[in-house]
Amino acid sequence: MTLSGLLVQLLNGLVDASSLFLVASGLSLIFGVTRIMNFAHGSFYMLGVYVAYTFVSHMGESVGGFWVAIILSSLVVALLGALIEIVILRRVYRAPELFQLLATFSLVLILQDLALFIWGPEDLFGPRAPGLTGSIEILGRNFPQYNLVMIVIGPAVLGILWLLLNKTRWGVLIRAATQDREMVSTLGVNQAWLFTSVFALGCFLAGLGGALQEPRIPANLALDLESIGTAFVVVVVGGMGSIPGAFLAALLIAEVKALCIALGTLHIFGIDFPMSKMTLVAEFLIMAIILVIRPWGLLGKPQAAARNDHSAEPPLRPSLPIFKWCTAALVLALLLVPVFEETFPYAQIILVEIFIAVLFAASLHFVMGPGGMHSFGHAAYFGLGAYGAAILVVTWKLPMELALVAGPLLAVLGALVFGWFSVRLSGVYLAMLTFAFAQIVWSIVYQWDDVTGGSNGIFGVWPSDWLSSTTALYYLTLSIMLAGILILRRILFAPFGLAIRAARDSDLRADAIGVDVKRVQWVAFVVAGLFGGIAGAIYVFSKGGISPEAIGVGRSIDGLVMVLLGGVQTLFGPIVGASIFTWLHDSVARETDYWKAVLGMIILLIVLLFPAGIVGTLSHLWHWVKHHILLQTKKEEASK
Amino acid sequence: MQETILEVNGLNAFYGRAHILFDVGLKVRKGEVVALMGRNGAGKSTTMKAIMGMLSRTQGEISFMGNPIAKSAPHVISKMGMGFVPEDRRVFTDLTVLENLEVGSQSEREGAPHWTAEKLFELFPNLGEMPHRPGGNMSGGEQQMLTVSRTLMGNPYLVLLDEPSEGVAPVIVEQMANMIMALKKQGLTILLSEQNLQFADLVCDRAYVLENGHVRFEGTMEELAANDDVRRNYLSV
Amino acid sequence: MSLLTIDNINKAFGGVKAINNVSFELPRGQLLALLGPNGAGKSTCFNMLNGQLKPDSGSIKLEGVELVGRHPRQIWNEGVGRTFQISATFGSLTVLENLQMVLLSRDKKLFRLWTPAASYYKKEALVLLDQVGMADQADRACSVLAYGDVKRVELAMALAHDPKLLLMDEPTAGMAPKERNQLVMLVKKMVIDRNLSVLFTEHSMDVVFEHADRMIVFARGELIADGSADDIRNDPKVREVYFGSGKSFEAA
């Protein structure tokens, strides 16, 4: 590696830092004031690229026209953001953290299909910036002029934001609201418009970040999730809500990545370390390290406890006999399904999918409901279980039966490591760390061609002969799912189940009666990882293989949606949620090209209308009816 | 007799499924200092928050300067000239003293005392000595003064003062009492919640006594002093 | 020998001394009240005693065993129970389960994954609840209890592992006078019956003067007085910083 090469890489790092900062600063600003982790922030960035593509194509031939187009694009995105804030987000500010994340995630789905509808599925290469198409020479290497402009824009935006926040009344109000929104409103400030303005500014920054990329990268539909992951990392590393922190973090992450590229492949002790391949993992490793050393990020402050009002949850009680009988009847019905194979040929296949989803959702529910830890990376354990089993069968030639048992052990190993770090944090930080670990697993799987098959995945993983029929696999999956659910339920009623609920309700009290809270939570993580891994292992055999898409962020989010759809407060909720979600997913996807948007709308409706989830809502309804009938009878008795 | 500035009728409030206030009614006239008394958990803070529009579930009528406000948001109520000082201070710790005051500032209001940072610094000389200090680096007593000042910057007609003497040493309590009497002289109307009878005696004209969310007594401080039953049953004397 | 010996502890937060060279002792079977205005360092002192905070210097010994540097759960293991100013119980568990949790923790059975928790220590938990008069509400969730009842459950939990020392932070705040007296009398009974030592903070002077065996007073992080009710009442320093000079604030 030459000095000039290193220098150019470091300069490239500065360019990336600028664009990272633009997106992350908006995200951080929005989180600081509204306390919403806006999953759709990457989508606004993506829209910025697309809108800029359209505008610059039409009016960007002159230097002035280009920059006007960039600003206009950012304004369009800001306007869209304001509209979304007013119509949707205003309704979820009081909802629990998880519901907010879910609402914004539904926006990701909807906005992605909106972009698909307007701009189509092809990558769009936009025109370059007039007047900046050339390059300058640095130590004999060419460096694009446009990149120099990018380097300057980051610090310039930081400066403007600083002035805005510290030297204007609006800025003072924003900073006050970041700390205590209720007080601000009792002092006569209309929060609603404050929030809208912050959200619009945040979206403007995301849009600007995207628009500025227009000459550099093609507009495409993967930009949203790609950028949101990194933006989350930047915000968390910098400290939530801290703009200078976001700048520092963007710089740190971009430069570390640049160094990885500059180093190329290192030879240490005769082993090749392909450092340039580290870039996908680098940011998540940085985040994991920073969060363990400084749990609140570089310049962040400890956050108030997350608003998960689990402590008002009713105690777990043994099931009523009627419920037990209903369950038995349901199981009997499921056992009889293969008998009607001819009438419903598709039933077993969709049910196998549902069973796997149920087990996955139940294992996630275990850690996030009773455990109170909101994992945003449960796909990691599903993935480790799946790849564990697949590798054992294909590479090691082990029989399926053994792989089904040994595969999930890889998930346990993962949960042991990831859980150890994760339980040291709480709230949004924990959620983001679990997300980071899942991304690491995904990146490793995606890049480690020799072992995991890289982006192609591993295929030809079929069950043993005696299990190869649809019906045999159906019964196998059904029994594993039932056993899993019963065991998880049993654990929740055992002393350990009491301990995890106690640790969630009050870690202060738990600590003061000798409970090692972190250890309890760690074990809970591992238990959840085990069952998530089992779900992954059966999945491999039901599909005949596994690929990175199946274990990506989408899987983690699906799990969350399932649990919340059913209701996080009940044990039965995730089962219902997973069933309905899988069925919906399957039937909607067959009907339309825009299934993501439809799914997004459904999620949004549920979040806005049934915040307690389906089972939760039904049980509230039941209590309400009981209460009113009881009241009625009492009144009648009294009148007699 | 002065005009009624605040009137509450049949106020009920809920936290989740719990019913906290039951048909609370009270009146505050212009220029009065009225005490809302009762033990912890009697519903004093809840009453104040309900009046200020901070609770999501309330029923009943609240009128302020003749306008119904029961369904209004806190910022609307604040803009009408009602101030609120919470019991747990809640200064903006990252903001300086001046910035804290800036958040609270509203335009001048006819018939209400007009406050500026300078005037407040005269009332609270301690604050005047540290205009650029972040709220988080101040002592408890100074923070309390800042919270009061911040609310006064809105030039309110009426201030709801939640437990000014709660949990502070008697020496500080005396300072708070002096401040309230000074504000009263300026023409400010005050509704304050209080557990400490001696304190209320010192600064208030009238009192309402709450117990378990019900108003159990209303009358002048003299009447309250004469009523042993109420004092024994509902106050921590 | 004293049960608890606190020797010259110090604690500063960002340069501000919260606790300055405080030393005192607590013998077995004594009900000791810790008084002082807000911000005097009472809570800081409590949090150091149960291990939530680590003193900058000094030593805290329980029967000769050094507690400084230990984790709250280890200090609990040494026989120190605690109640909090804002009661901390497990809201989503029933009253009975709250007690079962403590007993399971005492006997290190928290990691059992199979046998239902309901079958552990039911009788013992009910006896403990009966002591504080909460047995009839054993099956209710802690989150729906009245405030005073939560405080009683918390007391039962703090006593469940038969501690030698009980730390109580404002045990009667928010309770009616009658309830208040009952609770303190209950604690007093434990002090006598079990030779338990109790250190508690309290704002209600009538409670303190009626029940405490001895009292110590903090002001601005320093211990300014230590003695019987009469000593404290007549201490000029205490009158100045705590009770105030105004006649209307004459203590009970």
JSON list of C-alpha atoms in Angstrom, two decimals, chain B residues 35-156:
[
{"chain": "B", "resi": 35, "resn": "ALA", "atom": "CA", "xyz": [-54.52, 25.69, 49.14]},
{"chain": "B", "resi": 36, "resn": "LEU", "atom": "CA", "xyz": [-55.33, 22.22, 47.93]},
{"chain": "B", "resi": 37, "resn": "MET", "atom": "CA", "xyz": [-54.54, 20.06, 50.93]},
{"chain": "B", "resi": 38, "resn": "GLY", "atom": "CA", "xyz": [-54.35, 16.38, 51.71]},
{"chain": "B", "resi": 39, "resn": "ARG", "atom": "CA", "xyz": [-51.91, 13.53, 52.11]},
{"chain": "B", "resi": 40, "resn": "ASN", "atom": "CA", "xyz": [-49.74, 11.92, 49.49]},
{"chain": "B", "resi": 41, "resn": "GLY", "atom": "CA", "xyz": [-52.01, 10.14, 47.10]},
{"chain": "B", "resi": 42, "resn": "ALA", "atom": "CA", "xyz": [-55.06, 12.19, 48.06]},
{"chain": "B", "resi": 43, "resn": "GLY", "atom": "CA", "xyz": [-55.30, 13.55, 44.51]},
{"chain": "B", "resi": 44, "resn": "LYS", "atom": "CA", "xyz": [-53.73, 17.01, 44.81]},
{"chain": "B", "resi": 45, "resn": "SER", "atom": "CA", "xyz": [-51.24, 16.65, 41.98]},
{"chain": "B", "resi": 46, "resn": "THR", "atom": "CA", "xyz": [-53.80, 14.83, 39.88]},
{"chain": "B", "resi": 47, "resn": "THR", "atom": "CA", "xyz": [-56.24, 17.71, 40.30]},
{"chain": "B", "resi": 48, "resn": "MET", "atom": "CA", "xyz": [-53.59, 20.18, 39.17]},
{"chain": "B", "resi": 49, "resn": "LYS", "atom": "CA", "xyz": [-52.56, 18.10, 36.20]},
{"chain": "B", "resi": 50, "resn": "ALA", "atom": "CA", "xyz": [-56.19, 17.63, 35.22]},
{"chain": "B", "resi": 51, "resn": "ILE", "atom": "CA", "xyz": [-56.78, 21.39, 35.34]},
{"chain": "B", "resi": 52, "resn": "MET", "atom": "CA", "xyz": [-53.67, 21.97, 33.27]},
{"chain": "B", "resi": 53, "resn": "GLY", "atom": "CA", "xyz": [-54.89, 19.51, 30.63]},
{"chain": "B", "resi": 54, "resn": "MET", "atom": "CA", "xyz": [-52.08, 17.04, 31.23]},
{"chain": "B", "resi": 55, "resn": "LEU", "atom": "CA", "xyz": [-54.21, 13.94, 31.79]},
{"chain": "B", "resi": 56, "resn": "SER", "atom": "CA", "xyz": [-55.62, 11.96, 28.95]},
{"chain": "B", "resi": 57, "resn": "ARG", "atom": "CA", "xyz": [-58.72, 10.74, 30.78]},
{"chain": "B", "resi": 58, "resn": "THR", "atom": "CA", "xyz": [-60.81, 13.29, 32.65]},
{"chain": "B", "resi": 59, "resn": "GLN", "atom": "CA", "xyz": [-64.50, 14.14, 32.88]},
{"chain": "B", "resi": 60, "resn": "GLY", "atom": "CA", "xyz": [-66.16, 17.27, 34.23]},
{"chain": "B", "resi": 61, "resn": "GLU", "atom": "CA", "xyz": [-66.20, 21.00, 33.71]},
{"chain": "B", "resi": 62, "resn": "ILE", "atom": "CA", "xyz": [-63.28, 23.35, 34.12]},
{"chain": "B", "resi": 63, "resn": "SER", "atom": "CA", "xyz": [-63.61, 26.99, 33.26]},
{"chain": "B", "resi": 64, "resn": "PHE", "atom": "CA", "xyz": [-60.79, 29.49, 33.30]},
{"chain": "B", "resi": 65, "resn": "MET", "atom": "CA", "xyz": [-61.58, 33.22, 32.96]},
{"chain": "B", "resi": 66, "resn": "GLY", "atom": "CA", "xyz": [-65.02, 32.22, 31.73]},
{"chain": "B", "resi": 67, "resn": "ASN", "atom": "CA", "xyz": [-63.78, 29.84, 29.00]},
{"chain": "B", "resi": 68, "resn": "PRO", "atom": "CA", "xyz": [-64.27, 26.08, 29.14]},
{"chain": "B", "resi": 69, "resn": "ILE", "atom": "CA", "xyz": [-60.86, 24.36, 29.12]},
{"chain": "B", "resi": 70, "resn": "ALA", "atom": "CA", "xyz": [-61.67, 20.78, 30.11]},
{"chain": "B", "resi": 71, "resn": "LYS", "atom": "CA", "xyz": [-60.90, 19.51, 26.62]},
{"chain": "B", "resi": 72, "resn": "SER", "atom": "CA", "xyz": [-57.99, 21.85, 25.89]},
{"chain": "B", "resi": 73, "resn": "ALA", "atom": "CA", "xyz": [-54.35, 20.86, 25.49]},
{"chain": "B", "resi": 74, "resn": "PRO", "atom": "CA", "xyz": [-51.77, 22.14, 28.00]},
{"chain": "B", "resi": 75, "resn": "HIS", "atom": "CA", "xyz": [-50.23, 24.60, 25.55]},
{"chain": "B", "resi": 76, "resn": "VAL", "atom": "CA", "xyz": [-53.63, 26.13, 24.79]},
{"chain": "B", "resi": 77, "resn": "ILE", "atom": "CA", "xyz": [-54.37, 26.52, 28.50]},
{"chain": "B", "resi": 78, "resn": "SER", "atom": "CA", "xyz": [-50.94, 28.03, 29.06]},
{"chain": "B", "resi": 79, "resn": "LYS", "atom": "CA", "xyz": [-51.56, 30.50, 26.25]},
{"chain": "B", "resi": 80, "resn": "MET", "atom": "CA", "xyz": [-54.76, 31.58, 28.00]},
{"chain": "B", "resi": 81, "resn": "GLY", "atom": "CA", "xyz": [-52.73, 32.68, 31.00]},
{"chain": "B", "resi": 82, "resn": "MET", "atom": "CA", "xyz": [-52.44, 29.71, 33.34]},
{"chain": "B", "resi": 83, "resn": "GLY", "atom": "CA", "xyz": [-49.03, 28.66, 34.62]},
{"chain": "B", "resi": 84, "resn": "PHE", "atom": "CA", "xyz": [-48.00, 25.35, 36.16]},
{"chain": "B", "resi": 85, "resn": "VAL", "atom": "CA", "xyz": [-45.05, 24.61, 38.43]},
{"chain": "B", "resi": 86, "resn": "PRO", "atom": "CA", "xyz": [-44.56, 20.86, 38.89]},
{"chain": "B", "resi": 87, "resn": "GLU", "atom": "CA", "xyz": [-43.58, 19.37, 42.22]},
{"chain": "B", "resi": 88, "resn": "ASP", "atom": "CA", "xyz": [-40.44, 17.67, 40.93]},
{"chain": "B", "resi": 89, "resn": "ARG", "atom": "CA", "xyz": [-38.98, 20.91, 39.48]},
{"chain": "B", "resi": 90, "resn": "ARG", "atom": "CA", "xyz": [-38.16, 19.55, 36.04]},
{"chain": "B", "resi": 91, "resn": "VAL", "atom": "CA", "xyz": [-35.86, 22.35, 34.90]},
{"chain": "B", "resi": 92, "resn": "PHE", "atom": "CA", "xyz": [-34.26, 21.84, 31.50]},
{"chain": "B", "resi": 93, "resn": "THR", "atom": "CA", "xyz": [-30.88, 20.71, 32.77]},
{"chain": "B", "resi": 94, "resn": "ASP", "atom": "CA", "xyz": [-29.05, 21.17, 29.46]},
{"chain": "B", "resi": 95, "resn": "LEU", "atom": "CA", "xyz": [-30.32, 24.72, 29.01]},
{"chain": "B", "resi": 96, "resn": "THR", "atom": "CA", "xyz": [-28.87, 27.77, 30.73]},
{"chain": "B", "resi": 97, "resn": "VAL", "atom": "CA", "xyz": [-30.91, 29.86, 33.14]},
{"chain": "B", "resi": 98, "resn": "LEU", "atom": "CA", "xyz": [-31.67, 32.40, 30.40]},
{"chain": "B", "resi": 99, "resn": "GLU", "atom": "CA", "xyz": [-32.61, 29.68, 27.94]},
{"chain": "B", "resi": 100, "resn": "ASN", "atom": "CA", "xyz": [-34.92, 28.10, 30.50]},
{"chain": "B", "resi": 101, "resn": "LEU", "atom": "CA", "xyz": [-36.64, 31.45, 30.86]},
{"chain": "B", "resi": 102, "resn": "GLU", "atom": "CA", "xyz": [-36.80, 31.80, 27.06]},
{"chain": "B", "resi": 103, "resn": "VAL", "atom": "CA", "xyz": [-38.78, 28.57, 26.77]},
{"chain": "B", "resi": 104, "resn": "GLY", "atom": "CA", "xyz": [-41.37, 29.94, 29.15]},
{"chain": "B", "resi": 105, "resn": "SER", "atom": "CA", "xyz": [-41.64, 33.43, 27.72]},
{"chain": "B", "resi": 106, "resn": "GLN", "atom": "CA", "xyz": [-44.94, 34.58, 26.23]},
{"chain": "B", "resi": 107, "resn": "SER", "atom": "CA", "xyz": [-46.20, 37.97, 25.19]},
{"chain": "B", "resi": 108, "resn": "GLU", "atom": "CA", "xyz": [-47.54, 40.53, 27.65]},
{"chain": "B", "resi": 109, "resn": "ARG", "atom": "CA", "xyz": [-51.05, 39.98, 28.99]},
{"chain": "B", "resi": 110, "resn": "GLU", "atom": "CA", "xyz": [-53.42, 42.70, 30.05]},
{"chain": "B", "resi": 111, "resn": "GLY", "atom": "CA", "xyz": [-54.31, 42.58, 33.71]},
{"chain": "B", "resi": 112, "resn": "ALA", "atom": "CA", "xyz": [-51.53, 40.14, 34.62]},
{"chain": "B", "resi": 113, "resn": "PRO", "atom": "CA", "xyz": [-48.20, 41.06, 36.17]},
{"chain": "B", "resi": 114, "resn": "HIS", "atom": "CA", "xyz": [-45.62, 41.44, 33.40]},
{"chain": "B", "resi": 115, "resn": "TRP", "atom": "CA", "xyz": [-42.33, 39.63, 33.95]},
{"chain": "B", "resi": 116, "resn": "THR", "atom": "CA", "xyz": [-38.93, 39.97, 32.34]},
{"chain": "B", "resi": 117, "resn": "ALA", "atom": "CA", "xyz": [-35.71, 38.18, 33.13]},
{"chain": "B", "resi": 118, "resn": "GLU", "atom": "CA", "xyz": [-34.45, 41.34, 34.85]},
{"chain": "B", "resi": 119, "resn": "LYS", "atom": "CA", "xyz": [-37.49, 41.60, 37.11]},
{"chain": "B", "resi": 120, "resn": "LEU", "atom": "CA", "xyz": [-37.22, 37.92, 38.01]},
{"chain": "B", "resi": 121, "resn": "PHE", "atom": "CA", "xyz": [-33.55, 38.34, 38.84]},
{"chain": "B", "resi": 122, "resn": "GLU", "atom": "CA", "xyz": [-34.60, 41.05, 41.30]},
{"chain": "B", "resi": 123, "resn": "LEU", "atom": "CA", "xyz": [-37.03, 38.63, 42.91]},
{"chain": "B", "resi": 124, "resn": "PHE", "atom": "CA", "xyz": [-34.46, 35.81, 42.89]},
{"chain": "B", "resi": 125, "resn": "PRO", "atom": "CA", "xyz": [-31.00, 37.42, 43.12]},
{"chain": "B", "resi": 126, "resn": "ASN", "atom": "CA", "xyz": [-29.38, 33.95, 43.12]},
{"chain": "B", "resi": 127, "resn": "LEU", "atom": "CA", "xyz": [-30.53, 33.37, 39.57]},
{"chain": "B", "resi": 128, "resn": "GLY", "atom": "CA", "xyz": [-29.27, 36.76, 38.44]},
{"chain": "B", "resi": 129, "resn": "GLU", "atom": "CA", "xyz": [-25.77, 35.73, 39.47]},
{"chain": "B", "resi": 130, "resn": "MET", "atom": "CA", "xyz": [-25.71, 32.76, 37.10]},
{"chain": "B", "resi": 131, "resn": "PRO", "atom": "CA", "xyz": [-27.60, 33.60, 33.90]},
{"chain": "B", "resi": 132, "resn": "HIS", "atom": "CA", "xyz": [-25.44, 31.28, 31.78]},
{"chain": "B", "resi": 133, "resn": "ARG", "atom": "CA", "xyz": [-25.25, 28.31, 34.12]},
{"chain": "B", "resi": 134, "resn": "PRO", "atom": "CA", "xyz": [-26.93, 25.12, 32.88]},
{"chain": "B", "resi": 135, "resn": "GLY", "atom": "CA", "xyz": [-29.98, 24.20, 34.94]},
{"chain": "B", "resi": 136, "resn": "GLY", "atom": "CA", "xyz": [-28.40, 20.86, 35.76]},
{"chain": "B", "resi": 137, "resn": "ASN", "atom": "CA", "xyz": [-25.54, 22.49, 37.70]},
{"chain": "B", "resi": 138, "resn": "MET", "atom": "CA", "xyz": [-27.76, 24.23, 40.23]},
{"chain": "B", "resi": 139, "resn": "SER", "atom": "CA", "xyz": [-28.78, 23.35, 43.76]},
{"chain": "B", "resi": 140, "resn": "GLY", "atom": "CA", "xyz": [-32.26, 22.07, 44.49]},
{"chain": "B", "resi": 141, "resn": "GLY", "atom": "CA", "xyz": [-33.44, 25.39, 45.88]},
{"chain": "B", "resi": 142, "resn": "GLU", "atom": "CA", "xyz": [-32.10, 27.32, 42.89]},
{"chain": "B", "resi": 143, "resn": "GLN", "atom": "CA", "xyz": [-33.79, 24.89, 40.53]},
{"chain": "B", "resi": 144, "resn": "GLN", "atom": "CA", "xyz": [-37.05, 25.46, 42.35]},
{"chain": "B", "resi": 145, "resn": "MET", "atom": "CA", "xyz": [-36.70, 29.21, 41.87]},
{"chain": "B", "resi": 146, "resn": "LEU", "atom": "CA", "xyz": [-35.88, 28.68, 38.21]},
{"chain": "B", "resi": 147, "resn": "THR", "atom": "CA", "xyz": [-38.98, 26.57, 37.67]},
{"chain": "B", "resi": 148, "resn": "VAL", "atom": "CA", "xyz": [-41.14, 29.25, 39.23]},
{"chain": "B", "resi": 149, "resn": "SER", "atom": "CA", "xyz": [-39.43, 31.98, 37.20]},
{"chain": "B", "resi": 150, "resn": "ARG", "atom": "CA", "xyz": [-39.80, 30.01, 34.00]},
{"chain": "B", "resi": 151, "resn": "THR", "atom": "CA", "xyz": [-43.54, 29.78, 34.55]},
{"chain": "B", "resi": 152, "resn": "LEU", "atom": "CA", "xyz": [-43.81, 33.46, 35.45]},
{"chain": "B", "resi": 153, "resn": "MET", "atom": "CA", "xyz": [-42.17, 34.37, 32.12]},
{"chain": "B", "resi": 154, "resn": "GLY", "atom": "CA", "xyz": [-45.48, 33.40, 30.54]},
{"chain": "B", "resi": 155, "resn": "ASN", "atom": "CA", "xyz": [-47.11, 36.35, 32.38]},
{"chain": "B", "resi": 156, "resn": "PRO", "atom": "CA", "xyz": [-49.89, 34.18, 33.81]}
]
